């Protein structure tokens, strides 16, 4: 998402070289999905203008910010422990201020500020432009809070500061919020209604990235296929737009085409796709452009029609198969990955078997799999008892993960003997003598460095694999 949740990145504090004149230091730690990591880059940009440079050293920070995730209870617990730790640092450094950003802000603002008193500032995902004012309030000795969700804010006019970057791949946000109201999901409550960003500002950001040497962009949103630009405003208000606005609106297929045409040598991915919103024209556009990667992250969550309905996923198992068949027909070598939830309320053994059999049909390249975690305020929490026992959830999750590992290995083996284009992202984690990059299907490829360099597109002959990685040898530069 793209890994939806990249475990190795969770909680990393990121730093970039800032302006020399900036007198104060910001330590920012991020949790959760890529959207949050991307938002931290917007925050760093806004605060860069306010006299803050980023640091990875907690002890020199004047301001500590934690960009939080509410998606599962475990994510919230991890953040809470970090906040207690940061608060304790104030004993040695009373001047340091601590702030909570992101998805936990709205839900837990009074608890953090008034009851537990472990933070000085709480800022929701649509209020980052208010940070300069909020910091002034905190500097003046008060607590500060702004968790108002916006109908318009897309941060389209903020040029993100790339944090912890490899200088090759970057994420560009195209939508904010989500209107889907899946019954398990807290996102519509923490991030608000769905709005799309002006395509011209998206293209501008991609152009800047190209100039800086970036070679791959992932267009990012909770539900990218639902992208709709008609001059600004909420997706749900499209009906009220003028006939001219409606006639000139840009949908996701249109945006993809604009990006791929304007930057023919940049490689594009996107995430996340909700099956109910993914249309044939998106798949056709992918098939038409060489520089749009053959990879779709297509969470399904469950293989049972009954559970899909209870989750308010607005498609059936048969419709999902039809979508998969269309993808395979138009893009035969397309990589497909999933998100899956084990143990949603009322899930029976038969429902679980349906999930396993759906996986057998699709044979995903990889996936992100979770045990159901009840989130306060969601429709499922209000209407359905969390009635699948914890050990049953865990066992079902193990079975789903086991099946995915088998399928990943089977899919990866199909690459052996092929020569595939790989964009080099950096050294392999296991050996400094090897490069790591990704093929079009988003599978990691590792190969000896030789004379190749980061940011180059090379052809790699795939010789071996594990369930997670392809191993090979470069045969030369690709035509790019
Ligand atoms: N917007 C995407 C979609 O609708 O498919 C993904 C959003 S979410 C950030 C990433 C994944 O977290 C979801 O696809 C789902 O599998 C998982 N997730 C969300 N809420 C959850 C919950 N309450 N318990 C367990 N997993 C959850």
JSON list of C-alpha atoms and ligand atoms in Angstrom, two decimals, residues 1 4-5 33 71-72 178 180 182 184-187 221-223 272-275 297 299-301 313 339-341 368 370-375, ligand 1:
[
{"chain": "A", "resi": 1, "resn": "UNK", "atom": "CA", "xyz": [0.00, 0.00, 0.00]},
{"chain": "A", "resi": 4, "resn": "UNK", "atom": "CA", "xyz": [-1.83, -0.77, 3.86]},
{"chain": "A", "resi": 5, "resn": "UNK", "atom": "CA", "xyz": [-0.05, -1.17, 7.16]},
{"chain": "A", "resi": 33, "resn": "UNK", "atom": "CA", "xyz": [-2.02, 3.37, 7.19]},
{"chain": "A", "resi": 71, "resn": "UNK", "atom": "CA", "xyz": [-8.37, 1.30, 13.00]},
{"chain": "A", "resi": 72, "resn": "UNK", "atom": "CA", "xyz": [-7.88, -1.48, 15.57]},
{"chain": "A", "resi": 178, "resn": "UNK", "atom": "CA", "xyz": [-14.62, 7.98, 3.13]},
{"chain": "A", "resi": 180, "resn": "UNK", "atom": "CA", "xyz": [-18.62, 3.93, 2.36]},
{"chain": "A", "resi": 182, "resn": "UNK", "atom": "CA", "xyz": [-18.48, -0.28, 6.20]},
{"chain": "A", "resi": 184, "resn": "UNK", "atom": "CA", "xyz": [-16.61, -2.40, 11.07]},
{"chain": "A", "resi": 185, "resn": "UNK", "atom": "CA", "xyz": [-14.70, 0.75, 10.11]},
{"chain": "A", "resi": 186, "resn": "UNK", "atom": "CA", "xyz": [-13.98, 3.87, 12.12]},
{"chain": "A", "resi": 187, "resn": "UNK", "atom": "CA", "xyz": [-12.53, 5.90, 9.19]},
{"chain": "A", "resi": 221, "resn": "UNK", "atom": "CA", "xyz": [-6.99, 7.52, -0.75]},
{"chain": "A", "resi": 222, "resn": "UNK", "atom": "CA", "xyz": [-9.27, 5.36, 1.40]},
{"chain": "A", "resi": 223, "resn": "UNK", "atom": "CA", "xyz": [-11.25, 4.60, -1.75]},
{"chain": "A", "resi": 272, "resn": "UNK", "atom": "CA", "xyz": [-6.95, 1.45, -1.96]},
{"chain": "A", "resi": 273, "resn": "UNK", "atom": "CA", "xyz": [-9.66, 0.14, -4.29]},
{"chain": "A", "resi": 274, "resn": "UNK", "atom": "CA", "xyz": [-13.04, -0.79, -2.87]},
{"chain": "A", "resi": 275, "resn": "UNK", "atom": "CA", "xyz": [-14.56, -3.49, -5.14]},
{"chain": "A", "resi": 297, "resn": "UNK", "atom": "CA", "xyz": [-5.04, -3.81, -3.91]},
{"chain": "A", "resi": 299, "resn": "UNK", "atom": "CA", "xyz": [-9.72, -5.69, -0.10]},
{"chain": "A", "resi": 300, "resn": "UNK", "atom": "CA", "xyz": [-12.65, -8.09, 0.15]},
{"chain": "A", "resi": 301, "resn": "UNK", "atom": "CA", "xyz": [-12.76, -8.63, 3.96]},
{"chain": "A", "resi": 313, "resn": "UNK", "atom": "CA", "xyz": [-19.79, -4.01, 1.62]},
{"chain": "A", "resi": 339, "resn": "UNK", "atom": "CA", "xyz": [-7.36, -7.20, 3.16]},
{"chain": "A", "resi": 340, "resn": "UNK", "atom": "CA", "xyz": [-9.28, -9.78, 5.15]},
{"chain": "A", "resi": 341, "resn": "UNK", "atom": "CA", "xyz": [-11.04, -9.67, 8.53]},
{"chain": "A", "resi": 368, "resn": "UNK", "atom": "CA", "xyz": [-3.06, -7.99, 4.93]},
{"chain": "A", "resi": 370, "resn": "UNK", "atom": "CA", "xyz": [-6.62, -8.98, 10.67]},
{"chain": "A", "resi": 371, "resn": "UNK", "atom": "CA", "xyz": [-8.74, -10.34, 13.52]},
{"chain": "A", "resi": 372, "resn": "UNK", "atom": "CA", "xyz": [-11.92, -8.29, 13.95]},
{"chain": "A", "resi": 373, "resn": "UNK", "atom": "CA", "xyz": [-11.51, -5.52, 16.50]},
{"chain": "A", "resi": 374, "resn": "UNK", "atom": "CA", "xyz": [-14.67, -3.79, 17.70]},
{"chain": "A", "resi": 375, "resn": "UNK", "atom": "CA", "xyz": [-14.39, -0.03, 17.27]},
{"chain": "B", "resi": 1, "resn": "LIG", "atom": "N1", "xyz": [-10.52, 1.86, 2.67]},
{"chain": "B", "resi": 1, "resn": "LIG", "atom": "C1", "xyz": [-10.11, 0.53, 2.53]},
{"chain": "B", "resi": 1, "resn": "LIG", "atom": "C2", "xyz": [-11.33, -0.38, 2.26]},
{"chain": "B", "resi": 1, "resn": "LIG", "atom": "O1", "xyz": [-12.44, 0.03, 2.46]},
{"chain": "B", "resi": 1, "resn": "LIG", "atom": "O2", "xyz": [-11.19, -1.51, 1.83]},
{"chain": "B", "resi": 1, "resn": "LIG", "atom": "C3", "xyz": [-9.19, 0.08, 3.67]},
{"chain": "B", "resi": 1, "resn": "LIG", "atom": "C4", "xyz": [-9.23, 0.87, 4.95]},
{"chain": "B", "resi": 1, "resn": "LIG", "atom": "S1", "xyz": [-8.42, 0.29, 6.43]},
{"chain": "B", "resi": 1, "resn": "LIG", "atom": "C5", "xyz": [-7.30, 1.59, 6.69]},
{"chain": "B", "resi": 1, "resn": "LIG", "atom": "C6", "xyz": [-7.39, -1.05, 6.09]},
{"chain": "B", "resi": 1, "resn": "LIG", "atom": "C7", "xyz": [-7.91, -2.36, 6.54]},
{"chain": "B", "resi": 1, "resn": "LIG", "atom": "O3", "xyz": [-8.02, -2.47, 7.95]},
{"chain": "B", "resi": 1, "resn": "LIG", "atom": "C8", "xyz": [-9.30, -2.71, 6.05]},
{"chain": "B", "resi": 1, "resn": "LIG", "atom": "O4", "xyz": [-9.34, -3.06, 4.71]},
{"chain": "B", "resi": 1, "resn": "LIG", "atom": "C9", "xyz": [-9.69, -3.84, 6.97]},
{"chain": "B", "resi": 1, "resn": "LIG", "atom": "O5", "xyz": [-9.26, -5.09, 6.48]},
{"chain": "B", "resi": 1, "resn": "LIG", "atom": "C10", "xyz": [-8.93, -3.53, 8.25]},
{"chain": "B", "resi": 1, "resn": "LIG", "atom": "N2", "xyz": [-9.86, -3.07, 9.30]},
{"chain": "B", "resi": 1, "resn": "LIG", "atom": "C11", "xyz": [-10.61, -1.94, 9.30]},
{"chain": "B", "resi": 1, "resn": "LIG", "atom": "N3", "xyz": [-11.39, -1.89, 10.41]},
{"chain": "B", "resi": 1, "resn": "LIG", "atom": "C12", "xyz": [-11.13, -3.02, 11.10]},
{"chain": "B", "resi": 1, "resn": "LIG", "atom": "C13", "xyz": [-11.63, -3.57, 12.33]},
{"chain": "B", "resi": 1, "resn": "LIG", "atom": "N4", "xyz": [-12.57, -2.93, 13.03]},
{"chain": "B", "resi": 1, "resn": "LIG", "atom": "N5", "xyz": [-11.13, -4.74, 12.76]},
{"chain": "B", "resi": 1, "resn": "LIG", "atom": "C14", "xyz": [-10.19, -5.40, 12.04]},
{"chain": "B", "resi": 1, "resn": "LIG", "atom": "N6", "xyz": [-9.68, -4.95, 10.88]},
{"chain": "B", "resi": 1, "resn": "LIG", "atom": "C15", "xyz": [-10.15, -3.77, 10.42]}
]
